[in-house]
Tab-separated table of C-alpha atoms and ligand atoms in Angstrom:
chain	number	residue	atom	x	y	z
A	23	UNK	CA	-4.134	-3.910	-20.189
A	24	UNK	CA	-6.927	-0.664	-20.298
A	25	UNK	CA	-6.473	1.907	-17.592
A	26	UNK	CA	-9.103	2.856	-15.472
A	27	UNK	CA	-10.945	5.972	-16.134
A	28	UNK	CA	-11.998	8.651	-14.001
A	29	UNK	CA	-9.569	11.730	-12.882
A	30	UNK	CA	-11.131	13.109	-9.991
A	31	UNK	CA	-9.829	13.003	-6.249
A	32	UNK	CA	-11.919	14.384	-3.363
A	33	UNK	CA	-9.658	15.562	-0.409
A	34	UNK	CA	-11.768	15.990	2.688
A	35	UNK	CA	-10.767	17.060	6.213
A	36	UNK	CA	-11.216	14.639	9.271
A	37	UNK	CA	-9.339	15.228	12.184
A	38	UNK	CA	-10.133	12.484	14.275
A	39	UNK	CA	-11.504	8.899	14.258
A	40	UNK	CA	-14.514	9.893	15.923
A	41	UNK	CA	-17.756	8.179	14.330
A	42	UNK	CA	-19.299	11.378	13.685
A	43	UNK	CA	-16.757	13.220	11.907
A	44	UNK	CA	-15.608	9.973	9.592
A	45	UNK	CA	-19.207	9.827	8.471
A	46	UNK	CA	-19.766	13.194	7.297
A	47	UNK	CA	-16.277	13.079	5.623
A	48	UNK	CA	-17.049	9.893	3.839
A	49	UNK	CA	-20.440	11.066	2.531
A	50	UNK	CA	-18.790	14.237	1.525
A	51	UNK	CA	-16.362	11.998	-0.642
A	52	UNK	CA	-19.217	9.689	-2.222
A	53	UNK	CA	-21.158	12.726	-2.681
A	54	UNK	CA	-18.444	14.147	-4.954
A	55	UNK	CA	-18.857	10.673	-7.155
A	56	UNK	CA	-22.815	10.690	-6.970
A	57	UNK	CA	-23.191	9.217	-3.849
A	58	UNK	CA	-22.347	5.878	-2.348
A	59	UNK	CA	-25.520	4.242	-4.421
A	60	UNK	CA	-24.060	5.325	-7.682
A	61	UNK	CA	-20.655	3.502	-6.589
A	62	UNK	CA	-22.344	0.350	-4.923
A	63	UNK	CA	-25.884	-0.298	-6.264
A	64	UNK	CA	-28.448	-2.003	-4.156
A	65	UNK	CA	-28.333	-5.602	-3.854
A	66	UNK	CA	-24.433	-5.884	-4.523
A	67	UNK	CA	-22.009	-7.875	-3.121
A	68	UNK	CA	-18.966	-5.437	-1.623
A	69	UNK	CA	-15.597	-6.736	-0.626
A	70	UNK	CA	-13.977	-4.200	1.764
A	71	UNK	CA	-10.378	-4.422	1.244
A	72	UNK	CA	-8.130	-2.652	4.281
A	73	UNK	CA	-4.426	-2.568	4.847
A	74	UNK	CA	-3.915	-5.620	7.024
A	75	UNK	CA	-0.259	-5.598	6.769
A	76	UNK	CA	0.619	-6.981	10.152
A	77	UNK	CA	-1.571	-8.183	13.365
A	78	UNK	CA	-0.988	-4.627	15.103
A	79	UNK	CA	-3.001	-2.490	17.025
A	80	UNK	CA	-4.722	0.319	14.917
A	81	UNK	CA	-2.867	3.060	17.351
A	82	UNK	CA	0.248	1.931	15.469
A	83	UNK	CA	-0.890	3.254	12.062
A	84	UNK	CA	0.276	0.244	10.195
A	85	UNK	CA	-2.914	-0.733	9.089
A	86	UNK	CA	-6.541	1.173	7.808
A	87	UNK	CA	-8.415	2.355	10.949
A	88	UNK	CA	-10.907	-0.023	11.828
A	89	UNK	CA	-13.461	2.759	12.126
A	90	UNK	CA	-13.229	3.723	8.450
A	91	UNK	CA	-14.038	0.008	7.548
A	92	UNK	CA	-17.075	0.073	9.927
A	93	UNK	CA	-18.643	3.402	8.778
A	94	UNK	CA	-18.124	2.308	4.949
A	95	UNK	CA	-19.841	-0.718	5.813
A	96	UNK	CA	-22.818	0.512	7.602
A	97	UNK	CA	-22.929	2.870	4.556
A	98	UNK	CA	-22.792	0.161	1.942
A	99	UNK	CA	-25.550	-1.801	4.095
A	100	UNK	CA	-27.648	1.441	4.128
A	101	UNK	CA	-27.462	1.484	0.221
A	102	UNK	CA	-28.659	-2.220	-0.054
A	103	UNK	CA	-25.242	-3.720	-0.410
A	104	UNK	CA	-23.862	-7.116	1.341
A	105	UNK	CA	-20.438	-6.621	2.874
A	106	UNK	CA	-17.456	-8.443	3.050
A	107	UNK	CA	-14.432	-7.879	4.547
A	108	UNK	CA	-10.891	-9.375	3.524
A	109	UNK	CA	-7.324	-9.108	2.802
A	110	UNK	CA	-4.094	-11.414	2.991
A	111	UNK	CA	-1.758	-10.261	5.770
A	112	UNK	CA	1.857	-10.542	5.122
A	113	UNK	CA	3.172	-12.829	7.617
A	114	UNK	CA	0.349	-13.418	10.241
A	115	UNK	CA	-2.783	-15.313	10.005
A	116	UNK	CA	-5.863	-13.510	8.895
A	117	UNK	CA	-8.148	-14.143	11.820
A	118	UNK	CA	-5.353	-12.989	14.019
A	119	UNK	CA	-4.785	-9.799	12.181
A	120	UNK	CA	-8.830	-9.201	12.110
A	121	UNK	CA	-8.401	-9.511	16.006
A	122	UNK	CA	-5.599	-7.539	16.725
A	123	UNK	CA	-6.324	-4.853	14.210
A	124	UNK	CA	-10.023	-4.014	15.320
A	125	UNK	CA	-11.534	-5.594	12.319
A	126	UNK	CA	-13.354	-8.662	14.459
A	127	UNK	CA	-15.361	-5.715	16.345
A	128	UNK	CA	-16.301	-4.269	13.336
A	129	UNK	CA	-17.364	-7.623	11.824
A	130	UNK	CA	-19.388	-8.497	14.954
A	131	UNK	CA	-20.913	-4.636	15.110
A	132	UNK	CA	-21.985	-4.714	11.566
A	133	UNK	CA	-22.660	-8.222	10.545
A	134	UNK	CA	-20.047	-8.141	7.787
A	135	UNK	CA	-18.776	-11.612	6.600
A	136	UNK	CA	-15.294	-11.978	6.906
A	137	UNK	CA	-13.680	-13.434	3.633
A	138	UNK	CA	-10.559	-15.624	4.721
A	139	UNK	CA	-8.419	-15.964	1.340
A	140	UNK	CA	-7.102	-19.288	0.513
A	141	UNK	CA	-5.260	-20.593	-2.131
A	142	UNK	CA	-5.113	-18.571	-5.419
A	143	UNK	CA	-6.620	-19.108	-8.902
A	144	UNK	CA	-4.702	-17.623	-11.570
A	145	UNK	CA	-6.033	-14.760	-13.827
A	146	UNK	CA	-4.837	-14.233	-17.354
A	147	UNK	CA	-3.874	-10.896	-17.908
A	148	UNK	CA	-1.814	-9.097	-20.846
A	149	UNK	CA	-0.116	-7.041	-18.344
A	150	UNK	CA	3.281	-4.795	-18.324
A	151	UNK	CA	5.018	-7.533	-16.085
A	152	UNK	CA	2.764	-10.464	-15.691
A	153	UNK	CA	0.848	-12.580	-18.106
A	154	UNK	CA	-1.371	-14.252	-15.358
A	155	UNK	CA	-1.984	-13.150	-11.620
A	156	UNK	CA	-2.657	-15.487	-8.468
A	157	UNK	CA	-5.585	-13.875	-6.924
A	158	UNK	CA	-7.687	-14.935	-3.913
A	159	UNK	CA	-10.405	-17.229	-5.363
A	160	UNK	CA	-12.771	-15.427	-2.921
A	161	UNK	CA	-12.874	-12.246	-5.048
A	162	UNK	CA	-15.122	-14.271	-7.461
A	163	UNK	CA	-17.730	-14.028	-4.802
A	164	UNK	CA	-18.166	-10.517	-4.693
A	165	UNK	CA	-19.559	-8.087	-7.707
A	166	UNK	CA	-16.883	-5.269	-6.632
A	167	UNK	CA	-14.321	-4.390	-4.255
A	168	UNK	CA	-13.943	-1.231	-2.224
A	169	UNK	CA	-10.545	-0.557	-1.436
A	170	UNK	CA	-9.768	1.419	1.783
A	171	UNK	CA	-5.719	1.822	1.792
A	172	UNK	CA	-3.693	3.536	4.413
A	173	UNK	CA	-1.129	6.149	3.779
A	174	UNK	CA	2.260	5.403	4.715
A	175	UNK	CA	6.040	5.633	3.613
A	176	UNK	CA	7.432	2.671	2.099
A	177	UNK	CA	11.043	1.706	2.159
A	178	UNK	CA	10.528	0.075	-1.350
A	179	UNK	CA	8.436	1.859	-3.441
A	180	UNK	CA	8.480	5.635	-1.610
A	181	UNK	CA	5.165	5.282	-0.468
A	182	UNK	CA	2.068	3.212	0.085
A	183	UNK	CA	-1.510	3.962	-0.609
A	184	UNK	CA	-4.564	3.045	-2.675
A	185	UNK	CA	-2.598	1.025	-5.917
A	186	UNK	CA	-0.321	-0.887	-3.309
A	187	UNK	CA	-2.861	-1.771	-0.882
A	188	UNK	CA	-4.629	-4.281	-3.671
A	189	UNK	CA	-1.599	-6.203	-3.886
A	190	UNK	CA	-3.080	-7.766	-0.578
A	191	UNK	CA	-5.751	-9.955	-2.787
A	192	UNK	CA	-2.566	-11.715	-3.923
A	193	UNK	CA	-2.416	-14.528	-1.193
A	194	UNK	CA	0.278	-15.086	1.017
A	195	UNK	CA	3.667	-16.600	-0.381
A	196	UNK	CA	3.098	-15.473	-3.926
A	197	UNK	CA	3.478	-11.870	-2.745
A	198	UNK	CA	7.117	-13.054	-1.393
A	199	UNK	CA	7.853	-14.830	-4.686
A	200	UNK	CA	7.042	-11.969	-6.838
A	201	UNK	CA	9.610	-9.749	-4.862
A	202	UNK	CA	12.056	-12.348	-5.794
A	203	UNK	CA	11.601	-12.550	-9.197
A	204	UNK	CA	11.094	-8.819	-9.704
A	205	UNK	CA	13.960	-7.409	-7.843
A	206	UNK	CA	14.044	-3.951	-9.143
A	207	UNK	CA	11.746	-1.210	-7.905
A	208	UNK	CA	10.253	-0.106	-11.395
A	209	UNK	CA	9.766	-3.642	-12.567
A	210	UNK	CA	8.007	-4.770	-9.184
A	211	UNK	CA	6.082	-1.446	-9.614
A	212	UNK	CA	5.003	-2.327	-12.760
A	213	UNK	CA	3.550	-5.658	-11.336
A	214	UNK	CA	1.735	-3.862	-8.662
A	215	UNK	CA	-0.129	-1.904	-11.594
A	216	UNK	CA	-0.984	-5.408	-13.120
A	217	UNK	CA	-2.300	-6.191	-10.035
A	218	UNK	CA	-4.404	-3.118	-9.330
A	219	UNK	CA	-5.930	-3.318	-12.643
A	220	UNK	CA	-6.685	-6.998	-12.503
A	221	UNK	CA	-8.937	-6.295	-9.554
A	222	UNK	CA	-10.047	-3.213	-10.515
A	223	UNK	CA	-11.438	-1.791	-7.497
A	224	UNK	CA	-14.557	0.307	-8.221
A	225	UNK	CA	-13.850	2.850	-5.584
A	226	UNK	CA	-10.403	3.713	-3.145
A	227	UNK	CA	-10.508	5.531	0.321
A	228	UNK	CA	-7.316	6.409	1.559
A	229	UNK	CA	-7.187	6.642	5.467
A	230	UNK	CA	-4.881	9.770	6.086
A	231	UNK	CA	-6.404	11.038	9.354
A	232	UNK	CA	-2.943	9.757	10.942
A	233	UNK	CA	-0.237	8.486	8.536
A	234	UNK	CA	2.890	7.075	9.098
A	235	UNK	CA	6.410	8.763	8.301
A	236	UNK	CA	9.548	7.413	8.519
A	237	UNK	CA	10.471	4.056	8.123
A	238	UNK	CA	7.234	2.760	6.798
A	239	UNK	CA	5.556	0.679	6.421
A	240	UNK	CA	6.029	-0.897	9.406
A	241	UNK	CA	8.096	0.700	11.745
A	242	UNK	CA	7.390	4.242	11.044
A	243	UNK	CA	6.140	6.916	13.126
A	244	UNK	CA	2.386	8.558	13.309
A	245	UNK	CA	1.700	11.815	11.829
A	246	UNK	CA	-1.314	13.670	11.821
A	247	UNK	CA	-2.553	14.591	8.446
A	248	UNK	CA	-6.451	15.140	9.157
A	249	UNK	CA	-7.698	13.971	5.676
A	250	UNK	CA	-9.640	11.157	3.891
A	251	UNK	CA	-9.281	10.994	0.207
A	252	UNK	CA	-11.298	9.067	-2.282
A	253	UNK	CA	-11.849	8.726	-5.787
A	254	UNK	CA	-12.720	5.755	-8.500
A	255	UNK	CA	-9.162	5.896	-9.717
A	256	UNK	CA	-6.198	4.743	-7.462
A	257	UNK	CA	-3.561	5.751	-9.343
A	258	UNK	CA	-5.106	9.624	-9.661
A	259	UNK	CA	-5.367	9.117	-5.630
A	260	UNK	CA	-1.922	8.093	-5.273
A	261	UNK	CA	-0.334	10.894	-7.402
A	262	UNK	CA	-2.594	13.612	-5.085
A	263	UNK	CA	-1.465	11.472	-1.509
A	264	UNK	CA	2.167	11.609	-2.801
A	265	UNK	CA	2.334	15.523	-3.299
A	266	UNK	CA	0.018	15.968	0.054
A	267	UNK	CA	3.161	14.528	1.773
A	268	UNK	CA	5.355	16.241	-0.120
A	269	UNK	CA	7.018	13.958	-2.694
A	270	UNK	CA	7.295	14.862	-6.217
A	271	UNK	CA	4.568	12.371	-7.308
A	272	UNK	CA	7.546	10.302	-9.378
A	273	UNK	CA	9.278	9.666	-6.387
A	274	UNK	CA	6.601	7.082	-5.624
A	275	UNK	CA	7.754	4.253	-7.932
A	276	UNK	CA	4.310	2.980	-8.831
A	277	UNK	CA	3.496	6.695	-9.800
A	278	UNK	CA	6.746	6.856	-11.946
A	279	UNK	CA	6.155	3.821	-13.823
A	280	UNK	CA	2.328	4.811	-14.553
A	281	UNK	CA	3.640	8.209	-15.915
A	282	UNK	CA	6.438	6.398	-18.091
A	283	UNK	CA	2.858	4.441	-19.354
A	284	UNK	CA	0.919	7.403	-19.749
A	285	UNK	CA	-1.978	5.754	-17.649
A	286	UNK	CA	-4.546	7.641	-17.035
A	287	UNK	CA	-4.545	9.486	-13.279
A	288	UNK	CA	-0.387	9.864	-13.572
A	289	UNK	CA	-0.551	13.289	-14.606
A	290	UNK	CA	-1.040	15.646	-11.566
A	291	UNK	CA	-1.916	18.768	-13.675
A	292	UNK	CA	-4.917	16.674	-15.617
A	293	UNK	CA	-6.481	15.435	-11.988
A	294	UNK	CA	-9.695	17.221	-10.460
A	295	UNK	CA	-9.369	17.919	-7.065
A	296	UNK	CA	-12.444	18.408	-5.134
A	297	UNK	CA	-12.932	19.414	-1.913
A	298	UNK	CA	-9.631	20.830	-0.217
A	299	UNK	CA	-7.200	22.642	-2.292
A	300	UNK	CA	-3.862	20.648	-2.775
A	301	UNK	CA	-2.227	23.392	-1.578
A	302	UNK	CA	-4.364	24.003	1.542
A	303	UNK	CA	-3.463	20.667	2.550
A	304	UNK	CA	-0.134	20.248	1.534
A	305	UNK	CA	2.589	19.027	4.681
A	306	UNK	CA	5.642	20.412	5.655
A	307	UNK	CA	8.573	18.591	6.773
A	308	UNK	CA	7.012	15.325	6.435
A	309	UNK	CA	9.478	12.592	6.801
A	310	UNK	CA	9.656	10.521	3.629
A	311	UNK	CA	11.594	7.846	4.984
A	312	UNK	CA	15.310	6.165	4.759
A	313	UNK	CA	15.070	5.764	1.044
A	314	UNK	CA	13.343	8.968	-0.584
A	315	UNK	CA	14.542	11.230	2.001
A	316	UNK	CA	17.799	12.999	1.586
A	317	UNK	CA	19.523	14.445	-1.584
A	318	UNK	CA	19.681	11.460	-3.531
A	319	UNK	CA	16.122	10.834	-2.990
A	320	UNK	CA	14.822	13.971	-3.923
A	321	UNK	CA	17.009	14.352	-7.345
A	322	UNK	CA	15.880	10.994	-8.406
A	323	UNK	CA	12.466	12.197	-9.160
A	324	UNK	CA	13.947	15.225	-11.055
A	325	UNK	CA	16.244	13.142	-13.387
A	326	UNK	CA	15.054	14.057	-16.747
A	327	UNK	CA	16.069	10.388	-18.124
A	328	UNK	CA	14.363	7.291	-17.263
A	329	UNK	CA	17.593	5.357	-17.592
A	330	UNK	CA	19.577	7.256	-15.346
A	331	UNK	CA	16.753	7.245	-12.786
A	332	UNK	CA	16.259	3.421	-12.956
A	333	UNK	CA	20.121	3.331	-12.713
A	334	UNK	CA	20.226	5.303	-9.646
A	335	UNK	CA	17.077	3.574	-8.060
A	336	UNK	CA	18.866	0.347	-8.377
A	337	UNK	CA	21.615	1.572	-6.238
A	338	UNK	CA	19.489	1.090	-2.866
A	339	UNK	CA	20.415	1.221	0.789
A	340	UNK	CA	21.338	-2.243	2.270
A	341	UNK	CA	19.131	-3.684	5.065
A	342	UNK	CA	21.268	-4.044	8.594
A	343	UNK	CA	20.216	-5.916	12.089
A	344	UNK	CA	20.502	-3.711	14.800
A	345	UNK	CA	21.398	-6.292	17.580
A	346	UNK	CA	20.491	-3.544	20.365
A	347	UNK	CA	16.345	-4.213	19.035
A	348	UNK	CA	16.348	-7.200	17.963
A	349	UNK	CA	14.865	-9.941	19.859
A	350	UNK	CA	15.991	-13.027	17.559
A	351	UNK	CA	12.243	-13.784	16.649
A	352	UNK	CA	13.104	-15.168	13.088
A	353	UNK	CA	10.255	-13.537	11.443
A	354	UNK	CA	12.789	-11.619	9.170
A	355	UNK	CA	14.294	-15.078	8.010
A	356	UNK	CA	10.742	-16.254	7.437
A	357	UNK	CA	9.746	-13.203	5.171
A	358	UNK	CA	12.832	-13.046	3.083
A	359	UNK	CA	12.137	-14.124	-0.139
A	360	UNK	CA	15.636	-14.470	-1.293
A	361	UNK	CA	16.548	-17.016	1.728
A	362	UNK	CA	19.371	-14.479	2.537
A	363	UNK	CA	19.220	-14.304	6.431
A	364	UNK	CA	20.659	-16.937	8.514
A	365	UNK	CA	21.454	-17.412	12.413
A	366	UNK	CA	24.899	-18.174	13.443
A	367	UNK	CA	23.607	-17.446	17.284
A	368	UNK	CA	20.525	-15.430	18.436
A	369	UNK	CA	20.815	-12.483	15.985
A	370	UNK	CA	20.333	-12.730	12.261
A	371	UNK	CA	23.249	-12.567	9.726
A	372	UNK	CA	22.382	-11.229	6.059
A	373	UNK	CA	24.001	-12.390	3.096
A	374	UNK	CA	24.543	-9.521	0.858
A	375	UNK	CA	25.240	-11.463	-2.186
A	376	UNK	CA	22.128	-12.755	-2.083
A	377	UNK	CA	19.961	-9.959	-0.695
A	378	UNK	CA	17.671	-8.523	-3.275
A	379	UNK	CA	16.825	-5.333	-0.979
A	380	UNK	CA	13.303	-5.845	-1.233
A	381	UNK	CA	13.103	-5.025	2.333
A	382	UNK	CA	10.365	-7.514	3.521
A	383	UNK	CA	12.599	-8.262	6.371
A	384	UNK	CA	12.431	-4.628	7.243
A	385	UNK	CA	8.569	-4.554	6.466
A	386	UNK	CA	7.961	-7.281	8.825
A	387	UNK	CA	10.309	-7.011	11.922
A	388	UNK	CA	7.857	-5.979	14.734
A	389	UNK	CA	10.846	-4.543	16.647
A	390	UNK	CA	12.080	-2.033	14.247
A	391	UNK	CA	15.262	-3.665	14.147
A	392	UNK	CA	16.331	-3.775	10.357
A	393	UNK	CA	17.730	-0.786	9.718
A	394	UNK	CA	18.637	0.759	5.998
A	395	UNK	CA	21.843	2.507	5.449
A	396	UNK	CA	24.337	3.328	2.658
A	397	UNK	CA	26.438	0.996	3.091
A	398	UNK	CA	26.824	-2.722	4.456
A	399	UNK	CA	28.801	-1.384	7.393
A	400	UNK	CA	26.013	1.090	8.419
A	401	UNK	CA	27.581	4.421	7.220
B	21	SF4	S1	15.678	-8.523	13.216
B	21	SF4	FE1	13.513	-8.442	13.832
B	21	SF4	S2	12.472	-9.903	12.456
B	21	SF4	FE2	14.653	-10.532	12.489
B	21	SF4	S3	15.081	-11.360	14.281
B	21	SF4	FE3	15.192	-9.723	14.815
B	21	SF4	S4	13.551	-8.711	15.935
B	21	SF4	FE4	12.942	-10.615	14.668
B	22	SF4	S1	17.901	-9.381	3.629
B	22	SF4	FE1	15.902	-8.445	3.650
B	22	SF4	S2	16.075	-7.062	1.859
B	22	SF4	FE2	17.511	-8.340	1.772
B	22	SF4	S3	16.529	-10.048	0.188
B	22	SF4	FE3	15.990	-10.723	2.412
B	22	SF4	S4	14.352	-9.703	3.093
B	22	SF4	FE4	14.889	-8.507	1.125
């Protein structure tokens, strides 16, 4: 599958979700790429694809801040484009997610049309893991996609940003199926790259005004970063974003696989950074999360031999239910692709023989009750 060219990334300061400040930062990002007119073109139908993981309030930093979506929508409309907004949440229904994540207000204020993703159509590809990809049929209604990602830690891949955000174009249950069929991070990461290249967003923006650190992508803590980032190559954006947070770029498994495949945008040294210097904005003390932090996680990225790195990556922590936090809602059981969660009472029980350590349970537990630890007993 041919890579996406363009290895330029813009890093622009934006310290608050304030309309004027967001607009000015986004204008600067697009100006580095010839202006929004060069990206969108008059009369084009454009899908804005935010991160809509779950129906949670914007203050939780789980989803793309609605102000970013609103300002990009307005800019596209001013450039003569027609705006659509859509994503497939991991668990909640899309309408509810729009309402709670603040997107319904954006839809009403801008007149953008919501696209509710339905049963997929299969796109044939020559991918690194897949030969056909179930994609939302609504993608065929638009001329191009603009990818509006949120910067967060991720238990399975290390970090979620621009490349992983495109996975939301795979509707509902197929996302869980892929987790089950591709349980190793390196294989799943290649699959994510396949989906990214199949959708091929025309432009990607990462909302890192406030990012998420710790137990992302659902139960981490907000962390002020004060940046918006943008570029045509989502992979290059992710490599730079990882460096901003203090990862070695290859601690993020999609970056590592892309580097092995020598994809354009995967080598930090060859990326042209506009706006702020990387050294100027790199964070100190960002909590990289339960999988990536600690000595093993940091060493992983430095291991020279891919096979050793893959072996070490397979030795991932176990999910455990904290009964003090668990409400017994059952969302983890519904989201477990391996059907490894059962209820024998009010608290779920994990069958570790069946568990593939995909961490979907941790991702979708709204109580933060699924914790990751080095052993099944929690040590
Ligand atoms: S662990 Fe979380 S998702 Fe599972 S039942 Fe308890 S509260 Fe619900
Ligand atoms: S128990 Fe959790 S980590 Fe294990 S397979 Fe199920 S969802 Fe994935």
